[in-house]
Coordinates of C-alpha atoms and ligand atoms in Angstrom, one line a residue:
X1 CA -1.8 -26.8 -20.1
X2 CA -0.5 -27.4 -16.8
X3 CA 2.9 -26.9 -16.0
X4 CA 3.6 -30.0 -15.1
X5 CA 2.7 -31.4 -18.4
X6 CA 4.1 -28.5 -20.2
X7 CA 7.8 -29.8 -18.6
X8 CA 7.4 -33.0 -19.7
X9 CA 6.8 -32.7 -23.3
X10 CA 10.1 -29.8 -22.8
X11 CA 11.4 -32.9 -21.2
X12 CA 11.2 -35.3 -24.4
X13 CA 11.7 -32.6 -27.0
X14 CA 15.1 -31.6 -25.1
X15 CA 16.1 -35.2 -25.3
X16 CA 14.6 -37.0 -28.4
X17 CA 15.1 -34.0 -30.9
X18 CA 18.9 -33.9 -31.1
X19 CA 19.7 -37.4 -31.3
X20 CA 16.8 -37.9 -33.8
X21 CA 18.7 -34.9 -35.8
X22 CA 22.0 -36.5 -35.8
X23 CA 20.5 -39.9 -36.7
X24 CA 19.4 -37.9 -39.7
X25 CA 22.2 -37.0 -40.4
X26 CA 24.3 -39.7 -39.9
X27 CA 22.0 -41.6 -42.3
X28 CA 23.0 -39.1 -44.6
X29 CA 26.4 -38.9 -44.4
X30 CA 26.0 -42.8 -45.2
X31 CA 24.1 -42.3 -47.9
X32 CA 26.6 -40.1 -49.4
X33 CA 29.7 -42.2 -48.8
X34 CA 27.8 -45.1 -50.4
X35 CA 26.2 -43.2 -53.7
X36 CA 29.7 -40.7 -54.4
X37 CA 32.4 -42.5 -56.2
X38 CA 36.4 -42.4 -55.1
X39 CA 37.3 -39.0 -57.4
X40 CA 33.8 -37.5 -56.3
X41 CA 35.0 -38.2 -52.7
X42 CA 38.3 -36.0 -52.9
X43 CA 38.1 -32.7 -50.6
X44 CA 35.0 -33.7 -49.2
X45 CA 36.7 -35.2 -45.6
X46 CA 34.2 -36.0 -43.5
X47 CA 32.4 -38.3 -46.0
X48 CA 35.1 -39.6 -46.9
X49 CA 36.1 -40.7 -43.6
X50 CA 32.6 -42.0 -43.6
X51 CA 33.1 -44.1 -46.7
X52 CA 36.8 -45.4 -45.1
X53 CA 34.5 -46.6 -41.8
X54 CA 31.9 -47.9 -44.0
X55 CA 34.4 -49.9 -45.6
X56 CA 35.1 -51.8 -42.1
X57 CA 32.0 -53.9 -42.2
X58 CA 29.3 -52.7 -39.0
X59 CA 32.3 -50.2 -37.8
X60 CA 30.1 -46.8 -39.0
X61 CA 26.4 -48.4 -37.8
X62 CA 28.2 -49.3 -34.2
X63 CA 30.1 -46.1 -33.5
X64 CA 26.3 -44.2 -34.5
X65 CA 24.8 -46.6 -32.0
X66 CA 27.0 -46.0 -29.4
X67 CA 27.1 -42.4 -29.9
X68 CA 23.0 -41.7 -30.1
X69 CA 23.0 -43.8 -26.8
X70 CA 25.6 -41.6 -25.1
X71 CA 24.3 -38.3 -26.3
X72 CA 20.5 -39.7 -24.9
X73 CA 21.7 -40.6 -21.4
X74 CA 23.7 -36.7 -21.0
X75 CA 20.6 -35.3 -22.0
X76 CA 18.2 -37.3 -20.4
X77 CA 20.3 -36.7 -17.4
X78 CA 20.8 -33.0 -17.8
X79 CA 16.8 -32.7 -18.9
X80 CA 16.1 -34.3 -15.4
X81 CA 17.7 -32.1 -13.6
X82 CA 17.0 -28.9 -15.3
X83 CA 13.5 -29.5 -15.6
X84 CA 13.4 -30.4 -11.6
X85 CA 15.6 -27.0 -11.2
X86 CA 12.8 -25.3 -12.6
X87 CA 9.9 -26.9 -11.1
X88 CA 11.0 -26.7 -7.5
X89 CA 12.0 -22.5 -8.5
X90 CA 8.5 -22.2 -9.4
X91 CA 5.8 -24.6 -7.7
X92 CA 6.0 -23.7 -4.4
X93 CA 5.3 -19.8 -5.3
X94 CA 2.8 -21.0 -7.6
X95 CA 1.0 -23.4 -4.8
X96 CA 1.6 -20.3 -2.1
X97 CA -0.4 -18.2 -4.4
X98 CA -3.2 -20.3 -5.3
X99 CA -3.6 -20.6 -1.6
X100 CA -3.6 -16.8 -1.2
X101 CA -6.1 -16.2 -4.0
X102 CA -8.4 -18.7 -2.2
X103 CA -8.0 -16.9 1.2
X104 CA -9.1 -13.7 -0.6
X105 CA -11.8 -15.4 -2.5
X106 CA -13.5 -16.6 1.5
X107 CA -12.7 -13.3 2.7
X108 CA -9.6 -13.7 4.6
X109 CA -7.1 -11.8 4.8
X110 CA -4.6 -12.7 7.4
X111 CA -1.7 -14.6 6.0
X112 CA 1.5 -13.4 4.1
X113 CA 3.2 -14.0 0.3
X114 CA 5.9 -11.6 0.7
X115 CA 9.1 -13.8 -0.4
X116 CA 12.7 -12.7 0.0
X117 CA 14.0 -13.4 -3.5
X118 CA 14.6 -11.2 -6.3
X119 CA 13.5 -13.1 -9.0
X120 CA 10.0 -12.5 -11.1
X121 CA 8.0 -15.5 -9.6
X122 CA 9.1 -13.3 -5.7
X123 CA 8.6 -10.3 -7.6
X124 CA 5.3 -11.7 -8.1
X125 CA 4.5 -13.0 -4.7
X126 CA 5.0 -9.4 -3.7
X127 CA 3.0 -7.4 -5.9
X128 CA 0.4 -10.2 -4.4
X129 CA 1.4 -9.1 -0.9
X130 CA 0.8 -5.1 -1.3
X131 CA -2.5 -6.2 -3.0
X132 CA -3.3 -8.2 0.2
X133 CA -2.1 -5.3 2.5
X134 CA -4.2 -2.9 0.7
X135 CA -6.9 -5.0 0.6
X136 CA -6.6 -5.4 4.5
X137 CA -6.2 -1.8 5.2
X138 CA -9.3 -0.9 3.0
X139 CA -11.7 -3.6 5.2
X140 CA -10.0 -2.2 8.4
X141 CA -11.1 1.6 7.6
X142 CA -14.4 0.2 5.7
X143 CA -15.4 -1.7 9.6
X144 CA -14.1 2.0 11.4
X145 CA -16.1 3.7 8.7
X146 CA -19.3 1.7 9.8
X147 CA -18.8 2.3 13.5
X148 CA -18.1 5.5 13.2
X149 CA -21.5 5.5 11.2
X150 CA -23.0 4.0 14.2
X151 CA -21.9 6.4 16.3
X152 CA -23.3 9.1 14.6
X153 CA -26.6 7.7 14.6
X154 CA -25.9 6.6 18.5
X155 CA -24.9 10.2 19.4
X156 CA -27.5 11.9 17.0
X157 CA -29.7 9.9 18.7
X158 CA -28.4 10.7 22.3
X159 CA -28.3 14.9 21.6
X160 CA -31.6 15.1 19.8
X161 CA -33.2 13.2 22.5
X162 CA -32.8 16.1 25.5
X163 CA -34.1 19.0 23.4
X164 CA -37.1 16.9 21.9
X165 CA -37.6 15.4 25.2
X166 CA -37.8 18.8 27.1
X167 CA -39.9 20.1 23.9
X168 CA -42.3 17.2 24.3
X169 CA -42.7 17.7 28.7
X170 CA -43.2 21.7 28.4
X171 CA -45.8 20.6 25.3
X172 CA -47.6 18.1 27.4
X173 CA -47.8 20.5 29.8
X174 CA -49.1 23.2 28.2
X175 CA -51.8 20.8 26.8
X176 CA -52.6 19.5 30.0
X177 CA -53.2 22.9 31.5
X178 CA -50.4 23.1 34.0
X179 CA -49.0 26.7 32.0
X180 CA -52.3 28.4 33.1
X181 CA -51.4 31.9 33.4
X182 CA -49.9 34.6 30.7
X183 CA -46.1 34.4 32.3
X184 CA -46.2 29.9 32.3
X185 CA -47.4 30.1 29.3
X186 CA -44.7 32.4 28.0
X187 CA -42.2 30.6 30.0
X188 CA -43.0 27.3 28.1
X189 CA -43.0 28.5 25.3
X190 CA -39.5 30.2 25.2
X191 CA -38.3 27.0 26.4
X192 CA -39.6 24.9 23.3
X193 CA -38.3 27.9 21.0
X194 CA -34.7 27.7 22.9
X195 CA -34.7 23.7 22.5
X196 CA -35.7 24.1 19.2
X197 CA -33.2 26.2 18.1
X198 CA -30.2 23.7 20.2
X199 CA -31.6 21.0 17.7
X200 CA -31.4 23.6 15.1
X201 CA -28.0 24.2 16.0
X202 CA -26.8 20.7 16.2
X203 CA -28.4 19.5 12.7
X204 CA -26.4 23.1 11.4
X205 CA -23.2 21.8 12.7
X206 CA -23.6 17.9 11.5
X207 CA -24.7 18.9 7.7
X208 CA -21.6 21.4 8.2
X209 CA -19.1 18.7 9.3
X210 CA -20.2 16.6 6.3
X211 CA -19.9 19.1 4.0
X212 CA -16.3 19.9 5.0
X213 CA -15.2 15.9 6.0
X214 CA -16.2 15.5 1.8
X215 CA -14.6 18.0 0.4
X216 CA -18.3 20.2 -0.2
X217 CA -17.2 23.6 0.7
X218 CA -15.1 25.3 -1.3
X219 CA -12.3 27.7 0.7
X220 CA -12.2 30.9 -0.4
X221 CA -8.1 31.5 0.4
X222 CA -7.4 35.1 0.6
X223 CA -3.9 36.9 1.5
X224 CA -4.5 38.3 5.2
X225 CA -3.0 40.6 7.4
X226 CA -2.3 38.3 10.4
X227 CA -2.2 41.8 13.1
X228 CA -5.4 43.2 11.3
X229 CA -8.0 39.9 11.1
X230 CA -6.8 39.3 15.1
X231 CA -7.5 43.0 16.0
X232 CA -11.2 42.6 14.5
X233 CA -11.5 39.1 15.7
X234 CA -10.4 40.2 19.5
X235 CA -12.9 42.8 19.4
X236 CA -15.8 41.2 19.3
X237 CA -14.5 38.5 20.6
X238 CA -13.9 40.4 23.7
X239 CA -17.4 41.7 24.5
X240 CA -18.6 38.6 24.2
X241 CA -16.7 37.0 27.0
X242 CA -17.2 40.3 28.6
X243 CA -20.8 40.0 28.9
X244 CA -19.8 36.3 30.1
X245 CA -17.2 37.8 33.0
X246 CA -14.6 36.2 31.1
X247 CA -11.1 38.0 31.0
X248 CA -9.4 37.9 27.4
X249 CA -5.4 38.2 27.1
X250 CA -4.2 39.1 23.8
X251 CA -0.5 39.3 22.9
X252 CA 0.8 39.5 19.2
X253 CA 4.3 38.9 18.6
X254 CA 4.1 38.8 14.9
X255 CA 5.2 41.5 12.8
X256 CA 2.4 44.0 11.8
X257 CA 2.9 43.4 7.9
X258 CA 2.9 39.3 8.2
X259 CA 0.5 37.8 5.8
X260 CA -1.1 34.4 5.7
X261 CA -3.5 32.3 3.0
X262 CA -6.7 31.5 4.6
X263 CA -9.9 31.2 4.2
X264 CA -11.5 34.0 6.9
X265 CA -14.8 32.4 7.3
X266 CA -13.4 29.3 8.5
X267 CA -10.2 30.7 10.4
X268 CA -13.3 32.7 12.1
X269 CA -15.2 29.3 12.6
X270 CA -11.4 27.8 14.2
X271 CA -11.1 30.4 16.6
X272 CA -15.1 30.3 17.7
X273 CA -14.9 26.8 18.3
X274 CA -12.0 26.6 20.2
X275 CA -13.0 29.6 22.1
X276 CA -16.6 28.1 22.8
X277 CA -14.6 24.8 24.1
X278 CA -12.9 27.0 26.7
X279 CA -16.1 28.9 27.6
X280 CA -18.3 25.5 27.9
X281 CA -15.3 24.3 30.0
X282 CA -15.0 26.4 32.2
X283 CA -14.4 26.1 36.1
X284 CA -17.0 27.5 38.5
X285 CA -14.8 27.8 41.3
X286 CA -12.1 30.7 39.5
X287 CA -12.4 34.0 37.6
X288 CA -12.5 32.5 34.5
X289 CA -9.7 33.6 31.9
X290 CA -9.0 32.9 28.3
X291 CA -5.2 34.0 26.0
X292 CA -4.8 34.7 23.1
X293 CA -0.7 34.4 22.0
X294 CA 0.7 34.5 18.2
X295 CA 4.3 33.7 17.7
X296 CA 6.4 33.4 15.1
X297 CA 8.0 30.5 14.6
X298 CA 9.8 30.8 11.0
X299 CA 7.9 30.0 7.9
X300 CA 4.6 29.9 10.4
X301 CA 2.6 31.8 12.7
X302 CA 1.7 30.3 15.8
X303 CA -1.8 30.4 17.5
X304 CA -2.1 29.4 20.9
X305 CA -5.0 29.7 22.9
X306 CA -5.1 29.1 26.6
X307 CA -7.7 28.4 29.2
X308 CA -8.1 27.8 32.9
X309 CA -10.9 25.3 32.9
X310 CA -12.0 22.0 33.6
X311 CA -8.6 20.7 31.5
X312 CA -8.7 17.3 29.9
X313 CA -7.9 14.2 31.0
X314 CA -4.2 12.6 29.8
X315 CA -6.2 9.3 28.7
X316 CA -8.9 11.7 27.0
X317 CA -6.1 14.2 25.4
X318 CA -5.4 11.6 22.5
X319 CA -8.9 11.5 21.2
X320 CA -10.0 14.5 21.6
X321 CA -9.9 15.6 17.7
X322 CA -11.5 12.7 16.4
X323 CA -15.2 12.6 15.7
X324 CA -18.0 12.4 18.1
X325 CA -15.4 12.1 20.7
X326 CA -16.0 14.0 24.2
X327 CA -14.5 13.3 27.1
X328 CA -16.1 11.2 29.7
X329 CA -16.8 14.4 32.1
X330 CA -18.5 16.2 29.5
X331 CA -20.4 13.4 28.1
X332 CA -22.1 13.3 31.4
X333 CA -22.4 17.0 32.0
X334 CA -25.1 19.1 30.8
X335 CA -22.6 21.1 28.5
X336 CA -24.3 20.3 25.2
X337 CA -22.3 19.4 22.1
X338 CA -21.9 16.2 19.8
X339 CA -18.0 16.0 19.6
X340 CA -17.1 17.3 16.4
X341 CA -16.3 21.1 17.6
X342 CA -12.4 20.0 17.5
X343 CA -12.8 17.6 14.7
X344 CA -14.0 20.0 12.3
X345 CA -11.3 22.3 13.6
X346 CA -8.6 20.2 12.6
X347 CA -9.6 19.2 9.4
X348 CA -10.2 22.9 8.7
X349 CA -6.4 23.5 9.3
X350 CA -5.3 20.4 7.7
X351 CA -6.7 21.7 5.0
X352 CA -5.1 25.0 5.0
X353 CA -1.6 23.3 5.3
X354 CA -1.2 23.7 8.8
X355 CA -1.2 21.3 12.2
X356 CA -3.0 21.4 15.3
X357 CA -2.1 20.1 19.1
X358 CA -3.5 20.3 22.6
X359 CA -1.8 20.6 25.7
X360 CA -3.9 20.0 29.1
X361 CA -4.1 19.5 32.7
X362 CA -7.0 18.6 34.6
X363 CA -8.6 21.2 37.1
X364 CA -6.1 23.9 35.7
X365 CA -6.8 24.2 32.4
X366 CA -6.2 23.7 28.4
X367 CA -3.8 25.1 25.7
X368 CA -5.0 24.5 22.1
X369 CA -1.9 25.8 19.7
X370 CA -1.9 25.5 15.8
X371 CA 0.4 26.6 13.1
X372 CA -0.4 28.1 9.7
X373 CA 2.2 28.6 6.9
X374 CA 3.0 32.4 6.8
X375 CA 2.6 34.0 2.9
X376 CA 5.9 34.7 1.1
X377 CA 6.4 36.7 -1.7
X378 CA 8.3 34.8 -4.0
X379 CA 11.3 36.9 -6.0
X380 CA 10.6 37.0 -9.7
X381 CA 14.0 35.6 -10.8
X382 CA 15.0 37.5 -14.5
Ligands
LIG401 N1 -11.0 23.9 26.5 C1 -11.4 22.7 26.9 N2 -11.4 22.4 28.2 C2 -11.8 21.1 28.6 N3 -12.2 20.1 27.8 C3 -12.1 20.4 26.5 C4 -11.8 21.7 25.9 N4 -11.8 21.6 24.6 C5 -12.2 20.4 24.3 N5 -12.4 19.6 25.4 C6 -12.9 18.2 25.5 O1 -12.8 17.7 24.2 C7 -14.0 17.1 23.7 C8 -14.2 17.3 22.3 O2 -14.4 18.7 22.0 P1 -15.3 19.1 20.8 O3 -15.3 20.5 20.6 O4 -14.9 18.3 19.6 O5 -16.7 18.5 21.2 P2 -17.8 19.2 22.1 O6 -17.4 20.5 22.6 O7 -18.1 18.2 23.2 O8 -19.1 19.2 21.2 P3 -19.3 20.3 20.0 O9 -18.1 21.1 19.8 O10 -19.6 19.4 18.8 O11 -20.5 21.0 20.4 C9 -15.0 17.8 24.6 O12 -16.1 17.0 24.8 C10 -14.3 18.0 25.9 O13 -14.4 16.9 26.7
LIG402 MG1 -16.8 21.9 21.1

């Protein structure tokens, strides 16, 4: 029933039902003066009062008449009012949310219920509100989702094309005849093997970043000896720049027995990535130079690591740990790389409870610092 209709039959019940009552009774009350005799009547006040009105011909019948049609008008009049208190309390949140469910029905989703009152028809229109906002935000990352999708595809598209392309010239080639002695020959093929194994690479690294961006890999967190995993990691780290004529700068100002949870594997895969960012980054015009500093900073450990290369751009600095993102520079350089190095990076340490930032300057170079929770004994209490 509507609600409108619903009020109205409130309307006449409020009204008719007590005056039909005390006609009721009234009749009676009449009744009983008439049938109870004089002796009956003694002690029994109010009908006998009755019986003394009765007595005045019309007197009893007038002052019920009179009385029914003043207790109609004070309730009809109260009714009205109450009824038209409630209605106006109620039917505009009703009406606002009829609208709002029709909104959501065609899909839209800009408009607002929230209502400053405290009552439950407000309390109501709120609970409709956060539904609305949820539903917004939940469209807003679904449409990010979808063009981060595209992207993907876009820049799958874009970094499989130079490998396959150079495979398919040095293949046409070699079909053709142009590798016609021993050493082309060998050349060529080296090249498709070296392509092949950048696409190899690349298709590693994507199946990789969706395994970690869902949840697939599981961490294997170990307790580890912050001085001993950086001496290991530093020395091989360090003959590989070597071979590259890169200078590496270590400095450990942690104390030798600090322990952290982490997964080794993937702290190794932080630091590689990072590292290969600087080396792919580098300058041609300076001797090129990469730091490694650990501080401690309380309950964590910080890692910073520090490069003189190319540096990032301040509009570029933002983005730089979001997916597929690379920097305009690099996008058009022949450094190779899909833009997920740092974004795998961070939600590696994200997911090891810690934070990661970048610091830059273009043309002098890039300081990549993150923070992991140090490991604390906890005192067994007694
Ligand atoms: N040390 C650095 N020096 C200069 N630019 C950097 C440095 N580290 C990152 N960048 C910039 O940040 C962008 C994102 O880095 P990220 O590692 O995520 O992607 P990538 O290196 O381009 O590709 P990938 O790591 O997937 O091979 C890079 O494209 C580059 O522009
Ligand atoms: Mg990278």
């Amino acid at each position: 029933m509507r609600l409108k209709n619903r009020l109205i039959i409130s309307f006449f019940i409020i009204t008719l039902v007590p005056v039909l009552i005390f006609t009721a009774l009234m009749l009676a009350l009449r009744r009983l003066a008439i049938e109870l005799t004089e002796n009956q009547l003694l002690g029994h006040q109010i009908i006998y009062s009755v019986k003394s009105y009765l007595d005045e011909s019309g007197k009893f019948d007038q002052m019920v008449l009179n009385f029914c049609v003043a207790e109609f008008i004070i309730l009809f009049l109260t009714a009205v009012l109450m009824i038209i208190w409630i209605y106006k309390g109620v039917a505009p949140q009703l009406k606002m949310l009829k609208v709002a469910a029709n909104n959501i029905k065609e899909g839209n989703l800009d408009f607002s219920v929230a209502s400053a009152g405290v009552d439950e028809m407000s309390e109501l229109c709120n609970a409709f509100e956060d539904m609305r906002i949820r539903l917004k935000n939940n469209a807003k990352d679904r449409l990010e989702d979808e063009a981060e999708q595209r992207a993907l595809i876009s820049n799958i598209a874009h970094d499989l094309k130079t490998p396959i392309t150079a495979i398919k010239g040095y293949a046409e080639g070699m079909l053709d005849g142009v590798a016609d002695s021993p050493e082309k020959r060998e050349k060529y093929i080296r090249t498709i093997y070296n392509k092949a194994n950048e696409m190899n690479t690349l298709i590693n690294e994507l199946t990789l970043y969706s395994n970690i961006d869902t949840n697939k890999i599981p961490y294997n967190f170990q307790k580890l000896n912050l001085h001993n995993y950086f001496s290991d990691c530093i020395e091989e780290l360090g003959m590989d720049l070597e071979n590259q004529h890169i200078r590496l700068d270590y400095s450990n100002f942690v104390d030798p027995d600090v322990l952290i949870i982490a997964d080794p594997e993937q702290l190794g895969r932080i630091i590689h990535n990072i590292i290969s960012n600087s080396v792919k980054y580098m300058r041609a015009d300076v001797p090129s130079k990469i730091a490694i500093v650990i501080k401690d900073v309380g309950d964590f450990v910080q890692i910073e690591i520090t490069d003189n290369g190319k540096g990032i751009a301040t509009h570029d600095l933002p983005y730089v740990f979001d997916r597929f993102y690379r920097a305009d520079a690099s996008r058009n350089s022949a450094a190779g790389g899909s833009g997920i190095g740092l974004s795998i990076v961070k939600k590696i340490i994200e997911d090891h409870g810690g934070k990661i930032w970048v610091t830059s300057k273009e043309n002098e170079g890039t300081t990549m610092c993150f923070v992991m929770r140090k490991y604390e004994e906890s005192p067994i209490v007694s």
